[in-house]
Tab-separated table of C-alpha atoms and ligand atoms in Angstrom:
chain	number	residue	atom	x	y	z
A	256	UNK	CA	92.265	87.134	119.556
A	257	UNK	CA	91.371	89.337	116.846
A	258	UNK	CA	87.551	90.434	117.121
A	259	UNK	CA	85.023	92.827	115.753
A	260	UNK	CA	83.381	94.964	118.046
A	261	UNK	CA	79.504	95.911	117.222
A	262	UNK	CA	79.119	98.494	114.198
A	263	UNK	CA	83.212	98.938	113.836
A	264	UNK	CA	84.853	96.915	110.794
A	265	UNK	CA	88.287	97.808	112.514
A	266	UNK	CA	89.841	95.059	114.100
A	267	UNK	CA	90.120	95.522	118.232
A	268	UNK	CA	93.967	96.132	118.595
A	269	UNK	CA	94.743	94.809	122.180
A	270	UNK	CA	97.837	96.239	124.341
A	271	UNK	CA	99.176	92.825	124.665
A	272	UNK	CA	97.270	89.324	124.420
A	273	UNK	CA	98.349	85.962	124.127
A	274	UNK	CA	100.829	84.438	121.110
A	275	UNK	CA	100.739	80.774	120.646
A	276	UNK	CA	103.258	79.926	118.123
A	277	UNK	CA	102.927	79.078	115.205
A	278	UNK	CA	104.073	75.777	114.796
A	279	UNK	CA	101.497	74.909	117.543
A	280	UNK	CA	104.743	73.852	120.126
A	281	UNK	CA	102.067	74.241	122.959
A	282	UNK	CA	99.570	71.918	122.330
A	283	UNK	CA	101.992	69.315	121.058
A	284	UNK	CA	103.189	69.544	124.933
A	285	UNK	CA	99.742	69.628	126.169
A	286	UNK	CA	98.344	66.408	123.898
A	287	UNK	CA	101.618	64.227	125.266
A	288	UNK	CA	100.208	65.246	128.791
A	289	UNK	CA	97.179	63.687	128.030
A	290	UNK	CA	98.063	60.981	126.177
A	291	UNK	CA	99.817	59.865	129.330
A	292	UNK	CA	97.544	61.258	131.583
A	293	UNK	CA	100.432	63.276	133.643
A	294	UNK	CA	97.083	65.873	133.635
A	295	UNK	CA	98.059	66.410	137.473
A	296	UNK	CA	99.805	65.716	139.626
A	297	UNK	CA	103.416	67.665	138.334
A	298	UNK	CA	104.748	65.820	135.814
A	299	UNK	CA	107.022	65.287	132.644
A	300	UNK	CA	106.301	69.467	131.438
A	301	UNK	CA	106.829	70.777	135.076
A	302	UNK	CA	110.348	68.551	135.270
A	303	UNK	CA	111.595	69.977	132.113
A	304	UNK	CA	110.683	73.152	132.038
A	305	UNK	CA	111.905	73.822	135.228
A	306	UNK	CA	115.220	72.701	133.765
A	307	UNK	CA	114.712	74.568	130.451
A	308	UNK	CA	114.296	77.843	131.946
A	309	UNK	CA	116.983	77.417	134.591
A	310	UNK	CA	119.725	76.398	131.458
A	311	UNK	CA	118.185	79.483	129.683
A	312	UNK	CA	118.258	81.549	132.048
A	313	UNK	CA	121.681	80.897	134.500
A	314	UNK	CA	120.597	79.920	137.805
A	315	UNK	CA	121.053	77.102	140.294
A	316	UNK	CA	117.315	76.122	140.564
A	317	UNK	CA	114.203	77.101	139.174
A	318	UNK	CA	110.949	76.238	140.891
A	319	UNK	CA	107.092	75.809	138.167
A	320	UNK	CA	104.638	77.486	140.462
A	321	UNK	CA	101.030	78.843	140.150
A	322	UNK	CA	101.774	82.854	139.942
A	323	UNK	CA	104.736	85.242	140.017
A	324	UNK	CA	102.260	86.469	143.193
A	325	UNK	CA	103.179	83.234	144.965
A	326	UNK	CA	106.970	82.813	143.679
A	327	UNK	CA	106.772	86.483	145.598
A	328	UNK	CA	105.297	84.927	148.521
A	329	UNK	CA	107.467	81.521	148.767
A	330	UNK	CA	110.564	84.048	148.598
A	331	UNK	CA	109.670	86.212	151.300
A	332	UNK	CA	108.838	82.827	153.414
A	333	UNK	CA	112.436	81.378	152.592
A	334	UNK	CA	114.114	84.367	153.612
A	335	UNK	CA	112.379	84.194	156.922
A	336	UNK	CA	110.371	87.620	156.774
A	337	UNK	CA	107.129	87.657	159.318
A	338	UNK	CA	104.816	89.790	161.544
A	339	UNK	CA	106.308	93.058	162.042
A	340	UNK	CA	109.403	93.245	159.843
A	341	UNK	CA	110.278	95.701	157.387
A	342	UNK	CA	110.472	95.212	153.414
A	343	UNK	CA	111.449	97.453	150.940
A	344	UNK	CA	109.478	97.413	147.430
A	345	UNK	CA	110.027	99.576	144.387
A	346	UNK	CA	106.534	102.396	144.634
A	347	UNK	CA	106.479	102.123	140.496
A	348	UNK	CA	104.755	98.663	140.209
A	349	UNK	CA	101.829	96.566	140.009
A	350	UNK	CA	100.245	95.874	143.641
A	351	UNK	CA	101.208	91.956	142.754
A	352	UNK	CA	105.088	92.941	144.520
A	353	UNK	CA	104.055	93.750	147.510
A	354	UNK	CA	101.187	92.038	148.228
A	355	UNK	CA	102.987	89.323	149.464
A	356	UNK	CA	104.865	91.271	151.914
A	357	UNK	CA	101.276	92.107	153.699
A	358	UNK	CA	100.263	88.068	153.511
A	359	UNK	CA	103.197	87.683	156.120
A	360	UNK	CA	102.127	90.777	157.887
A	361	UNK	CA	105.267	92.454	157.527
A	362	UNK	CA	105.228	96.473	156.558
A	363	UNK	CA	106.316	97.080	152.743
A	364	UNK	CA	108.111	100.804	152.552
A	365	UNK	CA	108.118	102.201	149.343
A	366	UNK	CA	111.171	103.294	147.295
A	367	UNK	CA	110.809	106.096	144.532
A	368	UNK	CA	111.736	105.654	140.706
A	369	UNK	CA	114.804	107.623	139.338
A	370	UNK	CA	113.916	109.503	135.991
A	371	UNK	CA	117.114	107.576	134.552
A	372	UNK	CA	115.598	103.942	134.205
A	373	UNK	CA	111.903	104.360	136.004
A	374	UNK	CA	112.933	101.829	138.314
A	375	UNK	CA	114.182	101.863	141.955
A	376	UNK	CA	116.472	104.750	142.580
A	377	UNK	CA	119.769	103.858	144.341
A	378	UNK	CA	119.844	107.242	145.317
A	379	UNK	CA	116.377	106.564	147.104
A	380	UNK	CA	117.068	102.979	148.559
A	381	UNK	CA	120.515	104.311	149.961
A	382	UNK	CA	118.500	107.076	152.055
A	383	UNK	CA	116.017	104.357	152.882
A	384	UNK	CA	118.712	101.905	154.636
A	385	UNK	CA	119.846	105.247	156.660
A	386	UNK	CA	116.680	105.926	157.589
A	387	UNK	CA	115.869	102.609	158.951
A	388	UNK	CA	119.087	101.771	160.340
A	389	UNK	CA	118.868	105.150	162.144
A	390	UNK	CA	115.463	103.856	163.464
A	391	UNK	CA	116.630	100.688	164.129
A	392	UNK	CA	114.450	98.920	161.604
A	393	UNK	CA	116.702	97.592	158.955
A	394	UNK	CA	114.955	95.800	156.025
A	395	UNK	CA	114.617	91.712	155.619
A	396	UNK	CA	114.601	91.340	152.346
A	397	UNK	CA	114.227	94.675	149.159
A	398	UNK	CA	112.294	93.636	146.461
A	399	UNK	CA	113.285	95.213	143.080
A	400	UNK	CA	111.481	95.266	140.178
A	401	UNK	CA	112.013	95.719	136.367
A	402	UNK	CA	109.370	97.740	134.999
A	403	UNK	CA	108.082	96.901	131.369
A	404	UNK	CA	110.694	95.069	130.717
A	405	UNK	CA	113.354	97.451	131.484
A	406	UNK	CA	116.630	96.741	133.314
A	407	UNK	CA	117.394	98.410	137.035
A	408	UNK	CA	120.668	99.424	138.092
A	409	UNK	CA	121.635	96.307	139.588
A	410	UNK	CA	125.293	96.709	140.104
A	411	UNK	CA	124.513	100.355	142.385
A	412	UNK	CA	121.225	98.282	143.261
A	413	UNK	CA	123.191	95.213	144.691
A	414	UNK	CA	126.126	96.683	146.098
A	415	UNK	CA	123.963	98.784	148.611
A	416	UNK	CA	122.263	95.845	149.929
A	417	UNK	CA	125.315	93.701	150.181
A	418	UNK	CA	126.456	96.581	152.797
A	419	UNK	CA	123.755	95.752	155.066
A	420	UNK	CA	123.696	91.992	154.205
A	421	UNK	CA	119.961	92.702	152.945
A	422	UNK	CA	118.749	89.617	150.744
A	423	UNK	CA	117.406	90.927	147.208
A	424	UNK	CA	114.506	89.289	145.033
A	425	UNK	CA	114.386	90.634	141.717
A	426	UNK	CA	110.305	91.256	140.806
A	427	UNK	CA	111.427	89.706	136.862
A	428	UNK	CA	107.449	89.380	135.713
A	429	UNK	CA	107.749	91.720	133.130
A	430	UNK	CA	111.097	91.681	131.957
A	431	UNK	CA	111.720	87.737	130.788
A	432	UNK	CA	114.111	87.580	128.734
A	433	UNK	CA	115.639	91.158	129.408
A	434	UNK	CA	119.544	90.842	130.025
A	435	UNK	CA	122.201	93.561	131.933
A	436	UNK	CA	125.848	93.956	131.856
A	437	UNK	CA	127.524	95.868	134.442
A	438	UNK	CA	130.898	95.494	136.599
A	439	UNK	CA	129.189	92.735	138.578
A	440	UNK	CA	128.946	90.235	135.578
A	441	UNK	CA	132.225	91.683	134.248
A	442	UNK	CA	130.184	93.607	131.029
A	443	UNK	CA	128.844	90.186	130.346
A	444	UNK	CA	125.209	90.055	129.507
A	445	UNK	CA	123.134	87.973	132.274
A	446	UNK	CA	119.661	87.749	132.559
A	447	UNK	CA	117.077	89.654	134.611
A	448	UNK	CA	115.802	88.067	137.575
A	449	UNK	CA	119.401	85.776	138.103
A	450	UNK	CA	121.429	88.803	140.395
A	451	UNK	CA	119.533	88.748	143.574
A	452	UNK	CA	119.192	86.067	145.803
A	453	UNK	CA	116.033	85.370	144.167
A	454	UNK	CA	114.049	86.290	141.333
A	455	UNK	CA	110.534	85.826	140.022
A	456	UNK	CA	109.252	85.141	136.902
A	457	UNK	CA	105.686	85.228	136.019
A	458	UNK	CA	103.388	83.487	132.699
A	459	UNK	CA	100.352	85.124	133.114
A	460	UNK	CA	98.182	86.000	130.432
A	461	UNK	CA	99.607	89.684	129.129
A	462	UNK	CA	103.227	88.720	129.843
A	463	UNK	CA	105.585	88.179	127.115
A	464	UNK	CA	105.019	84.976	126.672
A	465	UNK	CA	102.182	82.862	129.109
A	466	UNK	CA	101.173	79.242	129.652
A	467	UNK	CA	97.534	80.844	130.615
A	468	UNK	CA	98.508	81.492	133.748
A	469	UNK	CA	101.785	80.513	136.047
A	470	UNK	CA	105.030	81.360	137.488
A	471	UNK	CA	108.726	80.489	138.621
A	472	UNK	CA	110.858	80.761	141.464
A	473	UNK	CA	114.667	81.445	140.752
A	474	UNK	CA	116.997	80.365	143.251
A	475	UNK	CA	120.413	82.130	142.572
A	476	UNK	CA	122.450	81.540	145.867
A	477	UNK	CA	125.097	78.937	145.818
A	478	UNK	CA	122.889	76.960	147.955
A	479	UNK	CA	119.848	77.343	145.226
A	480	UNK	CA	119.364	73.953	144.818
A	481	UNK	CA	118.301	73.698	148.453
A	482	UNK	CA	116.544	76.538	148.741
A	483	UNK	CA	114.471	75.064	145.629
A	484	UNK	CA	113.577	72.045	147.300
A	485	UNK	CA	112.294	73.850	150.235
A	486	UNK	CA	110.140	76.185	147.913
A	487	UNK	CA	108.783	72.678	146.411
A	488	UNK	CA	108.178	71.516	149.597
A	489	UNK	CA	106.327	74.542	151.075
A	490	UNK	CA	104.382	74.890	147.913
A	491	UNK	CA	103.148	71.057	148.010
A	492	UNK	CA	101.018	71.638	151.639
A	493	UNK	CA	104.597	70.820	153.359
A	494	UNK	CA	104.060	67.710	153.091
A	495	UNK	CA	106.742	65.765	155.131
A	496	UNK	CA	108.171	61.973	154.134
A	497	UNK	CA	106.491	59.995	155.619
A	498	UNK	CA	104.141	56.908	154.615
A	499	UNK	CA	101.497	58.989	156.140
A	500	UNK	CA	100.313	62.538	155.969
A	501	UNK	CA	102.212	64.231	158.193
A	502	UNK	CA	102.509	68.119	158.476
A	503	UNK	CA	105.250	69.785	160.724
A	504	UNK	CA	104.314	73.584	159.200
A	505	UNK	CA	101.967	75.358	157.387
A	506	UNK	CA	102.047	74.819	153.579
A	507	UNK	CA	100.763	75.859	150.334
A	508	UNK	CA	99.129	74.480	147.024
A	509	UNK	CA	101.351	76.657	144.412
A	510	UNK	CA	102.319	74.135	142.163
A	511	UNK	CA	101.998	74.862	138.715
A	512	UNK	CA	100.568	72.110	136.701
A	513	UNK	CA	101.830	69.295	134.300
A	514	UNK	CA	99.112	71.138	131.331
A	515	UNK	CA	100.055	74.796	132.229
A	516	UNK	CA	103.538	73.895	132.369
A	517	UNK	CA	103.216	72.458	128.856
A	518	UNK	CA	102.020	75.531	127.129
A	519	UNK	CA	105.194	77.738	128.864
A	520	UNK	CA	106.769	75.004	127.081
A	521	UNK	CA	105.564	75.465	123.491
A	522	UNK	CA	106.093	79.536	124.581
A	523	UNK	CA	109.551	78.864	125.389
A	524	UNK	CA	110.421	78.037	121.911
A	525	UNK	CA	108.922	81.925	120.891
A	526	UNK	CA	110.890	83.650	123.718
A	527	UNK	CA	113.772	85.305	121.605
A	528	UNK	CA	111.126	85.676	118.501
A	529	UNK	CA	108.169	87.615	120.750
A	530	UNK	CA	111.661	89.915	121.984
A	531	UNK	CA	112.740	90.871	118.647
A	532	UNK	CA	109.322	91.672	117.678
A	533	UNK	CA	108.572	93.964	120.636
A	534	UNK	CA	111.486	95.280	120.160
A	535	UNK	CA	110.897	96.104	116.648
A	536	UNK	CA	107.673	97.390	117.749
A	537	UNK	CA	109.091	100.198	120.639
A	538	UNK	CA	111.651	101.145	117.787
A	539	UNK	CA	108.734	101.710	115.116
A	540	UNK	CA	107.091	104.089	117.767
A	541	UNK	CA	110.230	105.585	118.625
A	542	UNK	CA	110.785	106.434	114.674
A	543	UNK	CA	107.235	107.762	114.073
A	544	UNK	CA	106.252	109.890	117.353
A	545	UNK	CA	109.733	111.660	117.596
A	546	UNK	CA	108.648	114.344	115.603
A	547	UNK	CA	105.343	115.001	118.567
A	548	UNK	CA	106.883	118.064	120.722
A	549	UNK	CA	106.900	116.981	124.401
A	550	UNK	CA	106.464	112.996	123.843
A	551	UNK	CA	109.666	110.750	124.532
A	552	UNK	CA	109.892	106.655	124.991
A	553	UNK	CA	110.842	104.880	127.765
A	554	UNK	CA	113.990	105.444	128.548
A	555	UNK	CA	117.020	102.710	126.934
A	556	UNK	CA	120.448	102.523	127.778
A	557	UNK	CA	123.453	100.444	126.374
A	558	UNK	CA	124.034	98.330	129.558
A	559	UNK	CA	120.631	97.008	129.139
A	560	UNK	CA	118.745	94.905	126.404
A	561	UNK	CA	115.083	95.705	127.065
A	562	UNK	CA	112.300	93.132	125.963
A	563	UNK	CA	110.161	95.899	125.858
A	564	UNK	CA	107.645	94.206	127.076
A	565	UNK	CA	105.352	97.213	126.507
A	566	UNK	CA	106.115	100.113	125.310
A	567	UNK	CA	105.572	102.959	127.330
A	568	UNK	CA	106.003	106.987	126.629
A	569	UNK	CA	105.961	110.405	128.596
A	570	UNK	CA	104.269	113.590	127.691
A	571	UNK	CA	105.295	116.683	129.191
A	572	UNK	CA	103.113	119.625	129.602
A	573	UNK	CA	102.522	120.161	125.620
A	574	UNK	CA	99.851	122.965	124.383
A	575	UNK	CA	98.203	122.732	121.025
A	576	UNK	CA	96.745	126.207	119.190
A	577	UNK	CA	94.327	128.187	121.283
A	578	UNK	CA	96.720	127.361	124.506
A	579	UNK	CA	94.831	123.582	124.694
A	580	UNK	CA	96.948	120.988	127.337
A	581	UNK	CA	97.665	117.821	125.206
A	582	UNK	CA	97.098	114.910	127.995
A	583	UNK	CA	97.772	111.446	128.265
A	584	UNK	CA	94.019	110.709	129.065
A	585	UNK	CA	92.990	112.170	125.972
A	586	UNK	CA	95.208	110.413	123.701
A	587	UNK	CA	93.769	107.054	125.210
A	588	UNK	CA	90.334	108.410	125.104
A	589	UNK	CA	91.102	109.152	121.235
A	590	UNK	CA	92.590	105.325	120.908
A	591	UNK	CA	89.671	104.099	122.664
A	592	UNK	CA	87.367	105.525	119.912
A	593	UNK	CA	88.789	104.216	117.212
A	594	UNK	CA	88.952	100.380	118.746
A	595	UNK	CA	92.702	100.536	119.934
A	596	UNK	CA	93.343	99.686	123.376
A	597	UNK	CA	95.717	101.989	125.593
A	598	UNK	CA	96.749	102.402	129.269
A	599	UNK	CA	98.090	104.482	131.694
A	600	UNK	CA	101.043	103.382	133.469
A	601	UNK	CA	100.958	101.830	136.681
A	602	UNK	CA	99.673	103.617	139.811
A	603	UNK	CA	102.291	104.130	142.485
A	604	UNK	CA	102.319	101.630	145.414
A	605	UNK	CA	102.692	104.553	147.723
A	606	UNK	CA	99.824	106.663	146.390
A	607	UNK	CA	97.208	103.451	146.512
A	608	UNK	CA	94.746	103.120	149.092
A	609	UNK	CA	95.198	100.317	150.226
A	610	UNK	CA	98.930	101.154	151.202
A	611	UNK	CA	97.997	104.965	152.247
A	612	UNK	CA	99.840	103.718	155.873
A	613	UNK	CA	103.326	102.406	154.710
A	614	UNK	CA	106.235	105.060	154.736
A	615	UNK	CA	107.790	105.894	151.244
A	616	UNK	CA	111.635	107.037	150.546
A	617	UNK	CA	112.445	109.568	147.712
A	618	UNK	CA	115.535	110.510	146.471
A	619	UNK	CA	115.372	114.013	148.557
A	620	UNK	CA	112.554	114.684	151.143
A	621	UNK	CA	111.214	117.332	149.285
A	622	UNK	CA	109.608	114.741	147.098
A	623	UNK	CA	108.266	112.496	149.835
A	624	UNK	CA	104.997	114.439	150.451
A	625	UNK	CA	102.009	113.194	149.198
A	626	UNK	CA	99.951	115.285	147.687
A	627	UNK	CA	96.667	113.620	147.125
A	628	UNK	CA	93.496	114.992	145.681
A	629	UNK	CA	91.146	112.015	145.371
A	630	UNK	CA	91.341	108.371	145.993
A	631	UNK	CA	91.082	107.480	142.387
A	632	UNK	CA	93.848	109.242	140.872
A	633	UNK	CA	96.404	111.971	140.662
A	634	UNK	CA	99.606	112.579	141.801
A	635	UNK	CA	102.852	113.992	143.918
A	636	UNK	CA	105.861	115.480	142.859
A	637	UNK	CA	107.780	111.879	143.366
A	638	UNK	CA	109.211	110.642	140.202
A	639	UNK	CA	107.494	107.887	140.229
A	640	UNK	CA	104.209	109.802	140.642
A	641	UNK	CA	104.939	112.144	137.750
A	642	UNK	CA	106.197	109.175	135.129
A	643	UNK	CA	102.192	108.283	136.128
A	644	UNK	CA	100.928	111.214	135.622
A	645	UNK	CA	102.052	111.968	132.439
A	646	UNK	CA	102.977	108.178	131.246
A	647	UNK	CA	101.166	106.202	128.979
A	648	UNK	CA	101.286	102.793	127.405
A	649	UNK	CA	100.687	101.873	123.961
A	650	UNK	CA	99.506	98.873	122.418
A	651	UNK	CA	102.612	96.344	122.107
A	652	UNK	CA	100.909	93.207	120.954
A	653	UNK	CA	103.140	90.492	119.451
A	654	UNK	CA	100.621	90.012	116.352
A	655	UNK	CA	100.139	93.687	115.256
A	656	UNK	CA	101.061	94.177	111.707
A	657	UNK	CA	103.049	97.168	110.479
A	658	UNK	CA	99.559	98.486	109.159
A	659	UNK	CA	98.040	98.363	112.510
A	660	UNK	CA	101.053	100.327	114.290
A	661	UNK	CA	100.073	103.247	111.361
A	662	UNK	CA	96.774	103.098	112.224
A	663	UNK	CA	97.623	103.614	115.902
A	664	UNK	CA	100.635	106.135	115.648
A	665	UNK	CA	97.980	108.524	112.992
A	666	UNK	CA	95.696	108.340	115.658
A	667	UNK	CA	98.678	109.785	118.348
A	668	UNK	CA	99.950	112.367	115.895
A	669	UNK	CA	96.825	113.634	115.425
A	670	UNK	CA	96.226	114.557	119.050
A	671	UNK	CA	98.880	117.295	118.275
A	672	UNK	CA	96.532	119.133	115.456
B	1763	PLP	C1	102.251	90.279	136.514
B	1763	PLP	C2	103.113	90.794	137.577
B	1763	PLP	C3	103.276	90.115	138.794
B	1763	PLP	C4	102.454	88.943	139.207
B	1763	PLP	O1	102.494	87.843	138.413
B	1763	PLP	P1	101.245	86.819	138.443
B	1763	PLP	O2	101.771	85.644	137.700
B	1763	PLP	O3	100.124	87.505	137.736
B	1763	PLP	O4	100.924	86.525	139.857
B	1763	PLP	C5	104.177	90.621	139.717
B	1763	PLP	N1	104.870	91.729	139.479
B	1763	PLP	C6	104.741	92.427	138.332
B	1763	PLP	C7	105.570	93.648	138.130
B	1763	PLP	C8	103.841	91.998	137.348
B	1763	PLP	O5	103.684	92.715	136.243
């Protein structure tokens, strides 16, 4: 993926692009397709890795579909959610979580960060289930998500819902391969995206590892295997058994397919090597940027083993000589100059557009007004809305070399001159 842009002989550093391995695992799985021509429908790939990634991973079923969008959406279905019921969503996340929850015309509300992990704050979701049991509106399902690969509080997290019987899915599409320990595995690590009743996984293109495109379904109840059969079912145009084609509810065509299956295949064999090596690559920005007044990592605790999938920091209000603000912008702006590719960190849920009408739950009201001054960006005084304001997300591709991460942490330091 390495390519020269026009009049720069620096390689384009990208903030995280596809890693086949190198023993070419993928397209051994991909040539056996054709060679049998299992091109499509399902076949031999979809089978096994299905079963790969649910002995991998711990769970009682695992279901190959098209996107982690529609694992979202077959989730929601199987927990019954429809017109006019109430979801809750972590606010810090791409739009992908709850974009489902508007397909079935149900109302997403939005639960703020905690500074602690960036992801859903128990504090916030307990206030939320007051709120709506006071209104008489108690959520159908809470989806939870684990932000660039890092771990929520599940055990707070779980034990909340369980008190109003509310059916979790864990939004896993970043953090494959990410494991927690807590009281509720008994300090045992267990992978993301196996504690709530689902969990999704997603294989699209700038996820740790990708079959081009593609998702999963985890079914984690005791009755998982049934619930993955339904999933199968609704995802193949609910198609009943019959000799003839014979529909008794409306279905979908999220299947993943017998060739993308066969890449995640190939990918699977990488998994724990892509880890390590983000890993290594969050700890080589940790070691160089500490000495940068007001810039800190993502936060990392010892209940959690982060697959960093990328690596994200914070800069607080920092001044350079002459009384000059340091900001996040510039520092990509800088990057962007010299051919290395930067972002900021996802938008809010609650402070998009598109969701302007949906309520959103803080830890304390006094951080639940929004405070908007355009449509296009800026912020609140949620914590979610300050980790964006001030986040940013450097470039965590599997393939850089250790020359490439100088290049890119001279450019940061020298923001600071
Ligand atoms: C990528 C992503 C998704 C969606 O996965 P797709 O496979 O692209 O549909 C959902 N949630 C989060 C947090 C993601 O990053």
């Amino acid at each position: 993926m390495r390519s020269m842009r026009k009049g720069n002989k620096k390689p384009y550093i990208y903030l995280s692009s596809p890693h086949m391995s190198e023993e070419a695992y993928e397209q051994a799985y991909v040539k056996e397709a054709f060679d049998t021509n299992w091109i499509a429908p399902l076949g031999k790939n979809v089978n096994e890795l299905e079963r790969e990634i649910k002995e991998k991973l711990g769970t009682n079923d695992a279901v190959a579909l098209m996107t982690g969008t529609s694992a979202i959406h077959l989730a929601l279905k199987l927990i019954g959610v429809r017109r006019g019921d109430v979801v809750f969503c972590s606010s810090f996340t791409f739009a992908a979580s709850a974009n489902p929850i508007r397909y079935e015309g149900a109302a997403p509300v939005f639960i703020d960060s905690e500074e602690s992990t960036w992801n859903m704050s128990p504090e916030a979701l307990r206030r939320a289930f007051k709120k709506y049991a006071f209104l008489g509106k108690l959520p159908k399902a809470v989806i939870v998500v684990h932000l660039y690969g890092l771990c929520a509080r599940m055990d707070e997290i779980m034990e909340i819902c369980s008190q109003y019987g509310c059916p979790v899915i864990e939004d896993a599409a970043e953090s494959l391969g990410s494991r927690y320990r807590g009281a509720m595995t008994g300090q045992e690590w267990k992978y993301t995206g196996t504690f709530g009743d689902y969990g999704i996984i997603s294989f699209n293109g700038n996820k740790i590892i990708t079959g081009s495109g593609g998702g999963m379904l985890l079914c984690n109840t005791a009755d998982g295997e049934e619930k993955g059969e339904k999933a199968r079912f609704l995802a193949t145009q609910a198609r009943e058994q019959e000799r003839w084609y014979q529909h008794e509810e409306i279905g979908y065509n999220y299947r993943m397919s017998n060739i993308i299956a066969g890449i995640v295949r190939g990918q699977l064999h990488v998994l724990d090597k892509r880890i390590q090596k983000k890993q290594e690559i969050f700890q080589f920005y940790q070691e160089r940027l500490k000495y940068l007044p007001g810039l800190s990592m993502m936060p990392q605790h010892g209940w959690q083993e982060n697959n960093c999938w990328l690596t994200a920091a914070l800069l607080a209000d920092i001044f350079r000589k002459g009384n000059q603000k340091i900001t996040s912008l510039e520092i990509m702006e800088r990057l962007g100059k010299e051919s290395i590719e930067s972002r900021p960190v996802w938008k809010p849920l609650h402070l998009q557009p598109v969701f302007f009408a949906y309520d959103f739950v803080s830890e304390s009201e006094e951080l639940e007004g929004r405070h908007i001054v355009d449509d296009t960006m800026r912020s609140d005084q949620s914590i979610c809305g300050q980790i964006f304001e001030k986040g940013i997300c450097l470039p965590s591709d599997t393939k850089l070399r250790v020359e490439d991460l100088e290049r890119i942490c001279a450019v940061v330091s020298r923001c600071w001159e």
